[in-house]
Amino acid sequence: MDKVILDGKQVADKVKGSLASRVEALKEAGVTPCLATILVGDDPSSETYVRMKGNACKRIGIESKRIHLSKETSTEELLEVIDELNQNDGVHGILLQHPVPAQIDERAAFERIAIEKDVDGVTSLGFGQTAFGFGKYPSCTPAAIMRIIDEYKIELEGKHAVVIGRSPILGKPVSALLLNRDATVTICHSRTQNLPGIVKQADIVVAAVGKPNFVQGDWIKEGAVILDAGYNKGNIGDVDYEACYEPAGAITPVPGGVGPVTISMLLKHTVDAAELTL
Ligand code: NAP
């Protein structure tokens, strides 16, 4: 079989294309889908991510309500802002940009987001529902990885998927989604022993480590599918693309892989949430 470059931009364009008519229909029904983004502090990368998400909303007719709070914001103040957005019928999705400054209890803030507006899948209820197989909005990056798998008709049943990373927004939920689709899932983390040996057994590798070029070419089984969720400084993934390209059967590039699909899933979840208010 020919090697496949899993083109996230193409998948994202397809997802966004399918949203245009749904946004139009919502507007005809008097509802403008709206995503509220909350940025706390002035971390430049977070500012860029929030701006990109807001601009992506606008391009397809979703309203973007941007809330920028000072870096001195307390947990209580942030919870109040989230409460207001929860009660605002004009807001359909709420995204709190991670990370927040250290004085804030980030988990408490995530938990405060109403489940029907948790379009980024950050609440424990949303995670639980995803794990049980009936969640409406899984975290956007895990949802993006599954979308790429489906668009390219990558078989999961009975396959060995190795996920490197166990964070609440990425490693854990993507593992649950893969398991729900009958993959045999191994979750690796910083204490895992013999990581290269485990990755070598994988039919599907999901890299969600947060370390540039971490996954090495000689860890990869011939023909394995590699999904690189990593997005490190300088547009560098968690997978050493040059080295892994050769053995891989299919691989996502960085940039242009999981990242653009993640944003398109956020838009899709916001439209889904708006439709549920009709
Ligand atoms: P995170 O919260 O820092 O989690 C990283 C995970 O990697 C942890 O579970 C950690 O294990 C594990 N890990 C660290 N060092 C390891 C090692 N040497 N061997 C094996 N596992 C190791 O990161 P995250 O938020 O999940 O993000 C992961 C990556 O995805 C980052 O590059 C981030 O930029 C990217 N990301 C991309 C998108 C997108 O839209 N494309 C969205 C979100 C995140 P422990 O649990 O043991 O510490």
XYZ file of C-alpha atoms and ligand atoms in Angstrom:
326
model
C 0.000 0.000 0.000
C 1.190 3.524 -0.770
C 2.223 5.709 2.116
C -0.491 8.182 3.096
C 0.090 11.691 4.388
C -2.952 12.373 6.529
C -3.896 15.839 5.351
C -5.532 17.631 8.265
C -6.150 20.784 6.320
C -8.235 18.907 3.782
C -10.220 17.165 6.533
C -10.749 20.491 8.330
C -11.981 22.146 5.114
C -14.473 19.319 4.642
C -15.759 19.665 8.222
C -16.048 23.456 7.885
C -17.706 23.098 4.483
C -20.397 20.896 6.017
C -21.119 23.549 8.660
C -21.934 26.436 6.315
C -25.489 25.346 5.495
C -26.162 24.438 9.141
C -25.079 27.904 10.294
C -27.304 29.431 7.607
C -30.307 27.360 8.737
C -29.719 28.335 12.362
C -29.647 32.013 11.420
C -32.873 31.639 9.455
C -34.379 30.181 12.625
C -33.196 33.261 14.534
C -30.185 31.693 16.241
C -26.621 32.862 15.639
C -24.266 30.209 16.987
C -21.871 31.797 19.453
C -18.645 30.597 21.046
C -17.367 32.491 24.075
C -13.625 32.271 24.626
C -12.071 33.193 27.959
C -8.406 34.105 28.090
C -6.859 34.838 31.465
C -3.513 36.659 31.483
C -1.274 37.574 28.582
C 0.594 34.440 27.552
C 1.403 35.137 23.871
C 0.825 31.540 22.663
C -2.560 31.413 24.398
C -3.453 34.800 22.887
C -2.593 33.432 19.443
C -4.648 30.247 19.964
C -7.684 32.220 21.133
C -7.395 34.659 18.241
C -7.127 31.780 15.743
C -10.231 30.133 17.209
C -12.175 33.421 17.138
C -11.172 34.123 13.550
C -12.115 30.585 12.485
C -15.561 31.139 14.020
C -16.084 34.393 12.165
C -15.054 32.915 8.822
C -17.990 30.500 8.919
C -20.522 32.875 10.474
C -20.249 31.782 14.111
C -20.214 34.699 16.534
C -17.117 34.890 18.691
C -17.437 36.535 22.087
C -13.972 37.145 23.440
C -13.402 37.718 27.125
C -9.916 38.716 28.207
C -9.263 38.816 31.956
C -6.198 40.182 33.726
C -3.488 37.862 34.978
C -4.437 38.794 38.572
C -7.956 37.319 38.195
C -9.004 35.135 41.144
C -10.787 31.782 40.918
C -13.978 33.413 42.287
C -13.904 36.153 39.653
C -13.404 33.627 36.878
C -16.229 31.452 38.210
C -18.530 34.485 38.134
C -17.687 35.119 34.487
C -18.386 31.461 33.664
C -21.699 31.620 35.553
C -22.762 34.633 33.491
C -21.895 32.849 30.253
C -23.729 29.717 31.425
C -26.850 31.843 31.926
C -26.508 33.770 28.664
C -28.876 32.145 26.145
C -26.989 33.804 23.289
C -23.842 31.798 24.098
C -23.767 28.156 22.956
C -20.213 27.117 23.701
C -17.638 28.176 26.291
C -13.910 27.698 25.865
C -11.560 28.493 28.741
C -8.064 28.660 27.306
C -5.592 26.402 29.131
C -3.368 27.134 31.014
C -4.702 29.771 33.403
C -2.392 31.632 35.844
C -1.197 29.593 38.827
C -3.387 31.297 41.474
C -6.533 30.011 39.729
C -7.999 26.589 40.453
C -8.247 25.535 36.804
C -10.126 22.316 37.519
C -12.793 24.227 39.487
C -13.151 26.653 36.575
C -13.499 23.866 34.006
C -16.053 22.088 36.191
C -18.173 25.249 36.366
C -18.864 25.183 32.608
C -22.409 23.960 31.982
C -22.357 20.523 30.342
C -24.489 21.693 27.392
C -21.918 24.438 26.660
C -18.814 22.299 27.278
C -17.879 22.193 23.591
C -14.202 21.541 24.403
C -14.942 18.518 26.595
C -13.124 19.779 29.691
C -15.609 18.901 32.438
C -15.340 15.601 34.290
C -18.979 14.926 33.371
C -18.183 15.443 29.698
C -15.166 13.160 30.001
C -17.251 10.518 31.778
C -19.925 10.652 29.090
C -17.251 10.364 26.389
C -15.731 7.361 28.153
C -19.165 5.738 28.439
C -19.668 6.270 24.728
C -22.494 8.815 24.683
C -20.672 12.133 25.160
C -21.855 14.895 22.845
C -18.627 16.854 22.832
C -15.381 14.978 23.365
C -12.319 17.221 23.748
C -11.556 18.745 20.380
C -8.116 17.229 19.755
C -9.271 13.652 20.509
C -12.346 14.327 18.337
C -10.023 15.565 15.578
C -7.860 12.450 15.757
C -10.948 10.253 15.437
C -12.205 12.342 12.536
C -8.941 11.912 10.648
C -9.059 8.153 11.329
C -12.609 8.022 9.956
C -11.988 10.236 6.931
C -9.120 7.990 5.892
C -11.091 4.834 6.782
C -8.371 3.550 9.083
C -9.461 0.292 10.636
C -9.539 0.251 14.435
C -11.294 -2.948 15.428
C -8.843 -5.299 17.113
C -5.877 -3.056 16.287
C -3.299 -2.164 18.899
C -3.347 1.585 19.540
C -0.575 3.024 21.696
C -1.300 6.471 23.114
C 1.690 8.348 24.535
C 0.329 10.808 27.113
C -2.493 10.653 29.650
C -3.632 14.257 30.052
C -7.326 14.893 30.795
C -7.891 16.747 27.517
C -5.891 14.553 25.200
C -4.333 11.236 26.172
C -7.139 9.942 28.367
C -10.133 10.905 26.211
C -8.524 9.760 22.948
C -7.751 6.434 24.621
C -11.411 6.117 25.629
C -12.595 6.944 22.106
C -10.233 4.373 20.579
C -11.340 1.755 23.115
C -15.005 2.476 22.343
C -14.208 1.676 18.727
C -12.785 -1.723 19.671
C -9.094 -0.948 19.439
C -6.851 -2.577 22.038
C -5.404 0.443 23.794
C -2.173 0.875 25.709
C -1.682 4.216 27.459
C 1.910 5.296 28.102
C 3.214 8.130 30.270
C 6.358 9.480 31.875
C 6.783 6.435 34.155
C 6.244 3.855 31.415
C 9.093 1.374 31.121
C 10.418 0.336 27.720
C 8.371 2.909 25.782
C 10.153 2.193 22.466
C 9.348 -1.532 22.817
C 5.663 -0.819 23.462
C 5.382 1.666 20.599
C 7.025 -0.920 18.344
C 3.957 -3.169 18.846
C 1.513 -0.464 17.785
C -0.648 -0.522 14.678
C -1.693 3.019 15.585
C 0.464 5.501 17.485
C -1.008 8.656 19.027
C 1.669 11.050 20.241
C 0.433 13.511 22.896
C 3.579 14.111 24.908
C 4.442 17.793 24.545
C 8.083 17.114 23.657
C 9.404 18.093 20.207
C 10.476 15.219 17.909
C 10.079 12.757 20.792
C 8.912 9.637 18.929
C 11.825 8.063 17.062
C 11.836 6.283 13.697
C 13.198 2.999 15.040
C 10.263 2.763 17.511
C 7.782 2.430 14.651
C 6.478 -0.876 13.297
C 6.451 -1.094 9.496
C 3.122 0.257 8.201
C 1.912 1.802 11.481
C -0.452 4.773 11.419
C 0.970 7.784 13.275
C -1.175 10.614 14.588
C 0.892 13.448 16.008
C -1.110 15.727 18.327
C 2.024 17.593 19.389
C 2.315 21.287 18.782
C 5.570 22.609 20.178
C 7.325 25.938 19.759
C 8.362 26.487 16.143
C 5.528 24.322 14.725
C 7.241 21.091 15.726
C 5.295 17.932 16.502
C 5.901 15.264 19.137
C 6.996 12.855 16.384
C 10.301 13.015 14.541
C 8.549 13.235 11.179
C 11.619 12.741 8.992
C 12.624 9.576 10.834
C 9.110 8.128 11.268
C 7.963 8.830 7.706
C 9.912 5.878 6.310
C 8.437 3.020 8.396
C 4.953 4.590 8.738
C 2.008 3.490 6.599
C 0.267 6.804 7.252
C 1.319 9.897 9.174
C 0.027 13.359 10.070
C 2.388 16.259 9.371
C 2.911 19.177 11.753
C 1.702 21.746 10.877
C -1.262 20.725 8.737
C -2.257 17.566 10.596
C -4.237 17.314 13.817
C -4.154 21.086 14.559
C -6.504 22.396 11.838
C -8.967 19.550 12.443
C -9.019 20.398 16.165
C -10.265 23.912 15.383
C -12.860 22.599 12.946
C -14.181 20.232 15.639
C -14.560 23.171 18.022
C -16.671 24.935 15.380
C -18.704 21.783 14.778
C -19.390 21.300 18.481
C -20.528 24.940 18.766
C -22.946 24.480 15.861
C -24.161 21.177 17.387
C -24.771 22.979 20.705
C -26.646 25.835 18.994
C -28.877 23.366 17.117
C -29.826 21.706 20.398
C -31.338 25.021 21.571
C -33.865 25.113 18.720
P 0.474 17.472 28.992
O -0.718 17.790 29.810
O 1.789 18.096 29.308
O 0.663 15.876 29.017
C 1.778 15.266 28.465
C 1.716 13.783 28.717
O 2.909 13.213 28.184
C 1.663 13.411 30.214
O 0.696 12.406 30.416
C 3.063 12.902 30.500
O 3.118 11.859 31.445
C 3.479 12.358 29.159
N 4.934 12.353 29.061
C 5.793 13.360 29.331
N 7.055 12.955 29.181
C 6.983 11.668 28.773
C 7.982 10.697 28.466
N 9.284 10.982 28.523
N 7.573 9.473 28.106
C 6.259 9.178 28.033
N 5.275 10.058 28.318
C 5.650 11.276 28.693
O 0.230 17.778 27.455
P -1.146 17.817 26.599
O -1.928 19.016 26.953
O -1.789 16.473 26.624
O -0.524 18.072 25.157
C 0.309 17.130 24.514
C 0.782 17.705 23.197
O -0.327 17.985 22.379
C 1.541 19.029 23.304
O 2.541 19.061 22.294
C 0.487 20.071 23.023
O 1.033 21.265 22.491
C -0.317 19.356 21.995
N -1.705 19.818 21.873
C -2.118 20.035 20.613
C -3.405 20.443 20.379
C -3.825 20.622 18.951
O -4.829 21.261 18.693
N -3.091 20.046 18.001
C -4.269 20.671 21.439
C -3.843 20.422 22.734
C -2.529 19.989 22.934
P 2.728 12.056 33.004
O 1.235 12.050 33.050
O 3.333 10.876 33.665
O 3.329 13.364 33.423
